[in-house]
Amino acid sequence: MSQTKNEVVILLGANLGDRKAMFSQVKTYITEHIGDCLKESAIYASKAWGFASNNEFYNQVIVVETEFSAHDVLLRCQAIENHCGRTREKGNEYEDRTIDIDLLYFNNDIVDTDDLIVPHPFLQERRFTLEPLCEIMPDYVHPIFLKTNAQMLKECRDKGNVTRV
């Protein structure tokens, strides 16, 4: 009996330390503990979003094939963040970080639980998410808004500068 294959779209973010090396390490852990990476965007740089920081963020979108549920992927991503030194000093407030792993999409599923919301509730508001997402999945249709990633990028009110590294 074969396992069900799910496709999860993940955003990596970091603004502390050697960000490129961290992304490489995290992608290795994701492959080992979640599933195979099918696609990845370039890395993009931008200023912090939602809080003030002097440290530039790097972001990258990856698409991973997994046999795990969305909730299991979340728990595994949180374990990877912890293993890589992620700390949460301010609870739910935004802050500088060594690594942040967000689930953007999980198949075409809509998940709304206390600890997980998919599609990610702010992806349409964040140019730093939409730019790398559109590089590898411009025609993917958001299951709630019924707009492609490219349409959401075009309509995005975030005018922050996002540049390819």
Coordinates of N, CA, C and O in Angstrom, one line a residue:
M1 N 0.8 -1.2 0.0 CA 0.0 0.0 0.0 C 0.9 1.2 0.0 O 1.8 1.4 0.8
S2 N 0.6 2.1 -0.9 CA 1.5 3.3 -1.0 C 0.9 4.5 -0.1 O -0.3 4.6 0.1
Q3 N 1.9 5.3 0.4 CA 1.5 6.4 1.2 C 0.9 7.5 0.3 O 1.3 7.7 -0.8
T4 N 0.0 8.3 0.9 CA -0.5 9.5 0.2 C 0.6 10.5 0.1 O 1.3 10.8 1.1
K5 N 0.8 11.1 -1.1 CA 1.8 12.1 -1.2 C 1.1 13.5 -1.2 O 0.1 13.7 -1.9
N6 N 1.6 14.3 -0.3 CA 1.1 15.7 -0.2 C 2.1 16.7 -0.6 O 3.3 16.4 -0.6
E7 N 1.7 17.8 -1.1 CA 2.6 18.9 -1.5 C 2.5 20.1 -0.6 O 1.4 20.6 -0.5
V8 N 3.5 20.4 0.1 CA 3.5 21.5 1.0 C 4.5 22.6 0.5 O 5.6 22.3 0.0
V9 N 4.0 23.8 0.5 CA 4.8 25.0 0.1 C 5.2 25.7 1.4 O 4.4 26.1 2.2
I10 N 6.5 25.9 1.5 CA 7.1 26.4 2.7 C 7.9 27.7 2.4 O 8.6 27.7 1.4
L11 N 7.8 28.6 3.3 CA 8.6 29.9 3.2 C 9.7 29.8 4.3 O 9.4 29.6 5.5
L12 N 11.0 29.9 3.9 CA 12.1 30.0 4.9 C 12.4 31.5 5.0 O 12.4 32.3 4.0
G13 N 12.6 31.9 6.2 CA 13.0 33.3 6.5 C 14.1 33.4 7.6 O 14.1 32.6 8.5
A14 N 15.0 34.3 7.5 CA 16.0 34.5 8.5 C 16.6 35.9 8.3 O 16.8 36.4 7.2
N15 N 17.0 36.5 9.5 CA 17.7 37.8 9.4 C 18.9 37.9 10.4 O 19.4 38.9 10.7
L16 N 19.3 36.7 10.9 CA 20.4 36.7 11.8 C 21.4 35.6 11.4 O 21.0 34.5 10.9
G17 N 22.7 35.8 11.6 CA 23.7 34.8 11.2 C 23.9 34.7 9.7 O 23.6 35.5 8.9
D18 N 24.5 33.5 9.4 CA 24.8 33.2 8.0 C 23.5 32.6 7.4 O 23.3 31.4 7.5
R19 N 22.7 33.5 6.8 CA 21.4 33.1 6.4 C 21.4 32.0 5.3 O 20.6 31.1 5.3
K20 N 22.3 32.2 4.3 CA 22.4 31.2 3.2 C 22.8 29.8 3.8 O 22.2 28.8 3.4
A21 N 23.8 29.8 4.7 CA 24.2 28.5 5.3 C 23.0 27.9 6.1 O 22.8 26.7 6.0
M22 N 22.3 28.7 6.8 CA 21.1 28.2 7.5 C 20.1 27.6 6.6 O 19.5 26.6 6.9
F23 N 19.8 28.3 5.5 CA 18.8 27.8 4.6 C 19.2 26.4 4.0 O 18.4 25.5 3.9
S24 N 20.5 26.3 3.7 CA 21.0 25.0 3.2 C 20.9 23.9 4.3 O 20.4 22.8 4.0
Q25 N 21.2 24.2 5.5 CA 21.1 23.3 6.6 C 19.6 22.9 6.8 O 19.3 21.7 7.0
V26 N 18.7 23.9 6.8 CA 17.3 23.6 7.1 C 16.7 22.8 5.9 O 15.9 21.8 6.2
K27 N 17.1 23.0 4.7 CA 16.6 22.2 3.6 C 17.1 20.8 3.7 O 16.3 19.8 3.4
T28 N 18.3 20.5 4.2 CA 18.8 19.2 4.5 C 17.9 18.5 5.6 O 17.4 17.4 5.4
Y29 N 17.6 19.2 6.6 CA 16.7 18.7 7.7 C 15.3 18.4 7.2 O 14.7 17.4 7.5
I30 N 14.8 19.3 6.4 CA 13.5 19.1 5.8 C 13.4 17.9 4.9 O 12.5 17.0 5.0
T31 N 14.5 17.7 4.1 CA 14.5 16.4 3.3 C 14.6 15.2 4.2 O 14.0 14.2 3.9
E32 N 15.4 15.3 5.3 CA 15.5 14.1 6.1 C 14.3 13.8 7.0 O 14.0 12.7 7.3
H33 N 13.5 14.8 7.4 CA 12.4 14.7 8.3 C 11.0 14.9 7.8 O 10.0 14.6 8.5
I34 N 10.9 15.5 6.6 CA 9.6 15.8 6.1 C 9.4 15.2 4.7 O 8.4 14.6 4.4
G35 N 10.3 15.5 3.7 CA 10.1 14.9 2.4 C 11.1 15.6 1.4 O 11.9 16.5 1.8
D36 N 11.0 15.1 0.2 CA 11.8 15.6 -0.9 C 11.4 17.0 -1.4 O 10.3 17.3 -1.6
C37 N 12.5 17.8 -1.6 CA 12.3 19.2 -2.1 C 12.1 19.0 -3.6 O 13.0 18.6 -4.3
L38 N 10.9 19.5 -4.1 CA 10.6 19.4 -5.6 C 11.1 20.6 -6.3 O 11.5 20.5 -7.5
K39 N 10.9 21.8 -5.7 CA 11.3 23.1 -6.3 C 11.8 24.0 -5.3 O 11.4 23.9 -4.1
E40 N 12.6 25.0 -5.7 CA 13.0 26.0 -4.8 C 13.2 27.3 -5.6 O 13.7 27.3 -6.7
S41 N 12.8 28.4 -4.9 CA 13.0 29.7 -5.6 C 14.4 30.2 -5.3 O 15.2 29.6 -4.5
A42 N 14.8 31.3 -5.9 CA 16.0 32.0 -5.5 C 15.8 32.5 -4.1 O 14.7 32.5 -3.6
I43 N 16.8 33.0 -3.5 CA 16.8 33.7 -2.2 C 16.5 35.2 -2.5 O 17.2 35.8 -3.4
Y44 N 15.6 35.8 -1.7 CA 15.3 37.2 -1.9 C 15.6 37.9 -0.6 O 15.4 37.4 0.5
A45 N 16.0 39.2 -0.7 CA 16.3 40.0 0.5 C 15.3 41.1 0.6 O 14.8 41.7 -0.4
S46 N 15.0 41.5 1.8 CA 14.0 42.6 2.1 C 14.2 43.1 3.5 O 14.8 42.4 4.3
K47 N 13.6 44.2 3.8 CA 13.6 44.8 5.1 C 12.6 44.0 6.0 O 11.7 43.3 5.4
A48 N 12.8 44.1 7.3 CA 11.8 43.4 8.2 C 10.4 43.9 7.9 O 10.2 45.1 7.5
W49 N 9.4 43.0 8.1 CA 8.0 43.3 7.9 C 7.3 43.1 9.3 O 7.5 42.1 9.9
G50 N 6.6 44.2 9.7 CA 5.8 44.1 11.0 C 6.6 44.5 12.2 O 6.0 44.5 13.3
F51 N 7.9 44.8 12.1 CA 8.7 45.3 13.2 C 9.9 45.9 12.7 O 10.3 45.8 11.5
A52 N 10.6 46.7 13.5 CA 11.8 47.5 13.1 C 13.0 46.6 13.4 O 13.1 46.0 14.5
S53 N 13.9 46.5 12.4 CA 15.2 45.8 12.6 C 16.2 46.3 11.7 O 15.8 46.7 10.5
N54 N 17.4 46.4 12.1 CA 18.5 46.8 11.2 C 19.0 45.6 10.4 O 19.8 45.8 9.5
N55 N 18.5 44.4 10.6 CA 19.0 43.2 9.9 C 18.1 42.9 8.7 O 16.9 42.7 8.9
E56 N 18.7 42.8 7.6 CA 17.9 42.4 6.3 C 17.5 41.0 6.4 O 18.3 40.1 6.8
F57 N 16.3 40.7 6.0 CA 15.8 39.3 5.9 C 16.1 38.7 4.6 O 16.2 39.4 3.5
Y58 N 16.4 37.4 4.6 CA 16.4 36.6 3.4 C 15.2 35.7 3.5 O 14.8 35.2 4.5
N59 N 14.6 35.4 2.3 CA 13.5 34.5 2.2 C 13.6 33.6 1.0 O 14.2 34.1 0.0
Q60 N 13.1 32.4 1.1 CA 13.1 31.5 0.0 C 11.9 30.6 0.1 O 11.5 30.2 1.2
V61 N 11.2 30.3 -1.0 CA 10.1 29.4 -1.0 C 10.6 28.0 -1.6 O 11.3 28.0 -2.6
I62 N 10.1 26.9 -0.9 CA 10.4 25.6 -1.4 C 9.1 24.8 -1.4 O 8.2 25.1 -0.7
V63 N 9.1 23.8 -2.3 CA 7.9 22.9 -2.4 C 8.4 21.6 -2.1 O 9.4 21.1 -2.6
V64 N 7.7 20.9 -1.1 CA 8.2 19.6 -0.6 C 7.1 18.6 -0.8 O 5.9 18.9 -0.5
E65 N 7.4 17.4 -1.2 CA 6.5 16.3 -1.2 C 6.7 15.5 0.0 O 7.8 15.2 0.4
T66 N 5.5 15.3 0.7 CA 5.6 14.6 2.0 C 4.4 13.6 2.2 O 3.4 13.8 1.5
E67 N 4.6 12.6 3.0 CA 3.5 11.7 3.3 C 2.8 12.1 4.6 O 1.8 11.5 5.0
F68 N 3.3 13.2 5.2 CA 2.8 13.6 6.5 C 1.6 14.6 6.3 O 1.5 15.3 5.3
S69 N 0.8 14.7 7.4 CA -0.3 15.6 7.4 C 0.2 17.1 7.6 O 1.3 17.2 8.0
A70 N -0.7 18.0 7.4 CA -0.3 19.4 7.6 C 0.2 19.7 9.0 O 1.2 20.3 9.3
H71 N -0.6 19.1 10.0 CA -0.2 19.3 11.4 C 1.1 18.6 11.7 O 1.9 19.2 12.4
D72 N 1.4 17.5 11.2 CA 2.6 16.8 11.4 C 3.8 17.6 10.8 O 4.9 17.7 11.4
V73 N 3.6 18.1 9.6 CA 4.6 19.0 9.0 C 4.9 20.2 9.9 O 6.1 20.6 10.1
L74 N 3.8 20.8 10.4 CA 4.0 22.0 11.3 C 4.9 21.6 12.5 O 5.9 22.3 12.8
L75 N 4.6 20.5 13.1 CA 5.4 20.0 14.3 C 6.8 19.7 13.9 O 7.8 20.1 14.7
R76 N 7.0 19.1 12.8 CA 8.4 18.8 12.3 C 9.2 20.1 12.0 O 10.3 20.2 12.3
C77 N 8.5 21.1 11.4 CA 9.1 22.4 11.1 C 9.5 23.1 12.4 O 10.6 23.7 12.5
Q78 N 8.6 23.1 13.4 CA 8.9 23.7 14.7 C 10.1 23.0 15.3 O 11.0 23.7 15.9
A79 N 10.2 21.7 15.2 CA 11.3 21.0 15.8 C 12.6 21.4 15.1 O 13.7 21.5 15.7
I80 N 12.6 21.5 13.8 CA 13.7 22.0 13.0 C 14.1 23.4 13.4 O 15.3 23.7 13.6
E81 N 13.2 24.3 13.6 CA 13.5 25.6 14.0 C 14.2 25.6 15.4 O 15.2 26.3 15.6
N82 N 13.6 24.8 16.3 CA 14.3 24.7 17.6 C 15.7 24.2 17.5 O 16.6 24.7 18.2
H83 N 15.8 23.1 16.7 CA 17.2 22.5 16.6 C 18.2 23.5 16.0 O 19.4 23.4 16.3
C84 N 17.7 24.4 15.2 CA 18.6 25.4 14.5 C 18.7 26.7 15.3 O 19.2 27.7 14.8
G85 N 18.3 26.7 16.6 CA 18.5 27.8 17.5 C 17.4 28.9 17.5 O 17.6 30.0 18.0
R86 N 16.3 28.6 16.9 CA 15.2 29.6 16.9 C 14.7 29.8 18.3 O 14.4 28.8 19.0
T87 N 14.6 31.0 18.8 CA 14.1 31.3 20.1 C 12.9 32.3 19.8 O 12.9 33.0 18.9
R88 N 12.0 32.2 20.7 CA 10.8 33.1 20.7 C 10.8 33.9 22.0 O 10.2 33.4 23.0
E89 N 11.3 35.1 22.0 CA 11.5 35.9 23.2 C 10.2 36.6 23.5 O 9.9 36.9 24.7
K90 N 9.4 37.0 22.5 CA 8.3 37.9 22.7 C 6.9 37.3 22.4 O 6.0 37.9 22.0
G91 N 6.8 36.0 22.6 CA 5.6 35.3 22.3 C 5.2 35.3 20.8 O 5.9 34.8 20.0
N92 N 4.1 36.0 20.5 CA 3.7 36.0 19.1 C 4.1 37.3 18.4 O 3.7 37.5 17.2
E93 N 4.9 38.1 19.0 CA 5.4 39.3 18.3 C 6.5 39.0 17.4 O 7.2 38.0 17.6
Y94 N 6.6 39.8 16.3 CA 7.7 39.6 15.3 C 9.0 40.0 16.0 O 9.1 41.0 16.7
E95 N 10.1 39.3 15.6 CA 11.4 39.6 16.1 C 12.5 39.1 15.2 O 12.2 38.3 14.3
D96 N 13.7 39.5 15.4 CA 14.8 38.9 14.7 C 14.9 37.4 14.9 O 14.6 37.0 16.0
R97 N 15.4 36.7 13.9 CA 15.4 35.2 14.0 C 16.5 34.6 13.2 O 16.8 35.1 12.1
T98 N 17.0 33.5 13.7 CA 18.0 32.7 12.9 C 17.3 31.9 11.8 O 17.8 31.7 10.8
I99 N 16.0 31.5 12.1 CA 15.2 30.8 11.1 C 13.8 30.9 11.4 O 13.4 30.9 12.6
D100 N 13.0 31.0 10.4 CA 11.5 30.9 10.5 C 11.0 30.1 9.4 O 11.4 30.2 8.2
I101 N 10.2 29.1 9.7 CA 9.6 28.2 8.7 C 8.1 28.3 8.7 O 7.5 28.0 9.7
D102 N 7.5 28.8 7.6 CA 6.1 29.0 7.5 C 5.5 28.1 6.5 O 6.1 28.0 5.4
L103 N 4.3 27.5 6.8 CA 3.6 26.7 5.8 C 2.7 27.7 5.0 O 1.8 28.3 5.6
L104 N 2.9 27.8 3.7 CA 2.1 28.7 2.9 C 0.9 28.0 2.4 O -0.3 28.5 2.5
Y105 N 1.1 26.8 1.8 CA 0.0 26.0 1.2 C 0.3 24.5 1.6 O 1.4 24.1 1.7
F106 N -0.8 23.8 1.6 CA -0.7 22.3 1.8 C -1.8 21.7 0.8 O -3.0 21.8 1.1
N107 N -1.3 21.1 -0.3 CA -2.1 20.7 -1.3 C -3.0 21.9 -1.7 O -2.6 23.0 -1.8
N108 N -4.3 21.7 -1.8 CA -5.3 22.8 -2.0 C -6.2 22.9 -0.8 O -7.3 23.4 -0.8
D109 N -5.6 22.3 0.3 CA -6.4 22.3 1.6 C -6.6 23.6 2.2 O -5.7 24.5 2.1
I110 N -7.6 23.7 3.0 CA -7.9 24.9 3.9 C -7.9 24.3 5.3 O -8.7 23.4 5.6
V111 N -7.0 24.8 6.1 CA -6.8 24.3 7.5 C -7.0 25.5 8.4 O -6.3 26.5 8.2
D112 N -7.9 25.4 9.4 CA -8.0 26.5 10.4 C -8.2 25.9 11.7 O -9.3 25.6 12.2
T113 N -7.1 25.7 12.4 CA -7.1 25.2 13.8 C -6.4 26.2 14.7 O -5.9 27.2 14.3
D114 N -6.4 25.9 16.0 CA -5.8 26.8 17.0 C -4.3 27.1 16.7 O -3.8 28.1 16.9
D115 N -3.6 26.0 16.2 CA -2.2 26.1 16.0 C -1.7 26.2 14.5 O -0.5 26.3 14.3
L116 N -2.7 26.1 13.6 CA -2.3 26.1 12.2 C -3.4 26.7 11.3 O -4.5 26.2 11.4
I117 N -3.0 27.7 10.5 CA -3.9 28.2 9.5 C -3.2 28.1 8.1 O -2.1 28.6 7.9
V118 N -3.8 27.4 7.2 CA -3.3 27.2 5.8 C -4.5 27.4 4.9 O -5.5 26.8 5.1
P119 N -4.3 28.2 3.8 CA -3.1 28.9 3.4 C -2.7 29.9 4.5 O -3.5 30.4 5.3
H120 N -1.4 30.3 4.5 CA -0.9 31.2 5.4 C -1.8 32.5 5.4 O -2.0 33.0 4.3
P121 N -2.2 33.0 6.5 CA -3.2 34.1 6.5 C -2.7 35.4 6.0 O -3.5 36.3 5.7
F122 N -1.4 35.6 6.0 CA -0.8 36.9 5.5 C -0.1 36.8 4.2 O 0.5 37.8 3.8
L123 N 0.0 35.7 3.6 CA 0.8 35.6 2.4 C 0.4 36.6 1.3 O 1.3 37.2 0.6
Q124 N -0.8 36.9 1.1 CA -1.3 37.9 0.1 C -0.9 39.3 0.4 O -0.9 40.2 -0.4
E125 N -0.5 39.6 1.7 CA -0.1 40.9 2.1 C 1.4 41.2 2.1 O 1.9 42.3 2.4
R126 N 2.2 40.1 1.8 CA 3.6 40.2 2.0 C 4.4 40.0 0.6 O 4.4 38.9 0.1
R127 N 4.9 41.1 0.2 CA 5.7 41.0 -1.1 C 6.9 40.1 -1.0 O 7.2 39.3 -1.9
F128 N 7.5 40.0 0.2 CA 8.7 39.1 0.4 C 8.3 37.6 0.3 O 9.2 36.8 0.1
T129 N 7.0 37.3 0.5 CA 6.5 36.0 0.3 C 6.1 35.8 -1.2 O 6.4 34.7 -1.8
L130 N 5.4 36.7 -1.7 CA 4.8 36.6 -3.1 C 5.9 36.6 -4.2 O 5.7 35.8 -5.2
E131 N 6.9 37.4 -4.0 CA 8.0 37.4 -5.1 C 8.6 36.0 -5.3 O 8.6 35.5 -6.4
P132 N 9.1 35.3 -4.2 CA 9.7 34.0 -4.5 C 8.6 33.0 -4.8 O 8.9 32.1 -5.6
L133 N 7.4 33.1 -4.3 CA 6.3 32.2 -4.6 C 6.0 32.3 -6.1 O 5.8 31.3 -6.8
C134 N 5.9 33.5 -6.6 CA 5.6 33.7 -8.0 C 6.7 33.2 -9.0 O 6.4 32.9 -10.1
E135 N 7.9 33.2 -8.5 CA 9.0 32.7 -9.3 C 8.8 31.2 -9.7 O 9.0 30.8 -10.8
I136 N 8.3 30.4 -8.7 CA 8.1 29.0 -9.0 C 6.7 28.5 -9.1 O 6.5 27.4 -9.6
M137 N 5.7 29.3 -8.7 CA 4.3 28.9 -8.8 C 3.4 30.1 -9.1 O 2.4 30.4 -8.4
P138 N 3.6 30.8 -10.2 CA 2.8 32.0 -10.5 C 1.4 31.7 -10.8 O 0.5 32.5 -10.5
D139 N 1.1 30.5 -11.3 CA -0.3 30.2 -11.7 C -1.1 29.4 -10.7 O -2.2 29.0 -10.9
Y140 N -0.4 29.1 -9.5 CA -1.2 28.4 -8.5 C -2.3 29.2 -8.0 O -2.1 30.4 -7.7
V141 N -3.5 28.7 -7.8 CA -4.7 29.4 -7.4 C -4.9 29.2 -5.9 O -5.0 28.1 -5.4
H142 N -4.9 30.3 -5.2 CA -5.2 30.3 -3.7 C -6.6 29.8 -3.5 O -7.5 30.2 -4.1
P143 N -6.7 28.7 -2.7 CA -8.0 28.0 -2.5 C -9.1 28.8 -1.8 O -10.2 28.5 -1.9
I144 N -8.8 30.0 -1.2 CA -9.8 30.8 -0.6 C -10.1 32.0 -1.5 O -11.3 32.3 -1.8
F145 N -9.1 32.7 -1.9 CA -9.3 33.9 -2.7 C -9.6 33.6 -4.2 O -10.0 34.5 -4.9
L146 N -9.2 32.4 -4.6 CA -9.4 32.0 -6.0 C -8.7 33.0 -7.0 O -9.2 33.3 -8.1
K147 N -7.5 33.4 -6.6 CA -6.7 34.2 -7.4 C -5.3 33.5 -7.5 O -4.9 32.8 -6.6
T148 N -4.6 33.7 -8.6 CA -3.3 33.1 -8.7 C -2.3 33.9 -7.9 O -2.6 35.0 -7.5
N149 N -1.2 33.2 -7.6 CA -0.1 34.0 -6.9 C 0.3 35.2 -7.6 O 0.5 36.3 -7.0
A150 N 0.3 35.1 -8.9 CA 0.7 36.3 -9.8 C -0.3 37.4 -9.6 O 0.1 38.6 -9.5
Q151 N -1.6 37.1 -9.6 CA -2.6 38.1 -9.4 C -2.5 38.8 -8.0 O -2.6 40.0 -7.9
M152 N -2.2 37.9 -7.0 CA -2.1 38.5 -5.7 C -0.9 39.4 -5.6 O -0.9 40.4 -4.9
L153 N 0.2 39.0 -6.2 CA 1.4 39.9 -6.2 C 1.1 41.2 -6.9 O 1.5 42.3 -6.4
K154 N 0.4 41.2 -8.0 CA 0.0 42.4 -8.8 C -0.8 43.3 -7.9 O -0.7 44.5 -8.0
E155 N -1.7 42.7 -7.1 CA -2.6 43.5 -6.2 C -2.1 43.8 -4.9 O -2.7 44.5 -4.1
C156 N -0.9 43.3 -4.5 CA -0.3 43.5 -3.2 C -0.1 44.9 -2.9 O 0.6 45.6 -3.7
R157 N -0.5 45.4 -1.7 CA -0.3 46.8 -1.3 C 1.0 47.0 -0.6 O 1.4 48.1 -0.4
D158 N 1.7 45.9 -0.3 CA 3.1 46.0 0.3 C 4.0 46.5 -0.8 O 4.2 45.8 -1.8
K159 N 4.6 47.6 -0.7 CA 5.5 48.2 -1.7 C 7.0 48.1 -1.3 O 7.8 48.7 -1.8
G160 N 7.2 47.2 -0.3 CA 8.6 47.0 0.2 C 9.5 46.5 -0.9 O 9.0 45.8 -1.8
N161 N 10.8 46.9 -0.9 CA 11.7 46.5 -1.9 C 12.1 45.0 -1.6 O 12.6 44.7 -0.5
V162 N 11.9 44.2 -2.6 CA 12.3 42.7 -2.5 C 13.3 42.5 -3.7 O 12.9 42.6 -4.8
T163 N 14.5 42.1 -3.4 CA 15.5 41.9 -4.4 C 16.1 40.5 -4.4 O 16.3 39.9 -3.3
R164 N 16.3 39.9 -5.5 CA 16.9 38.6 -5.6 C 18.4 38.7 -5.2 O 19.1 39.6 -5.6
V165 N 18.8 37.8 -4.4 CA 20.2 37.8 -3.9 C 21.1 37.1 -4.9 O 20.8 36.1 -5.5

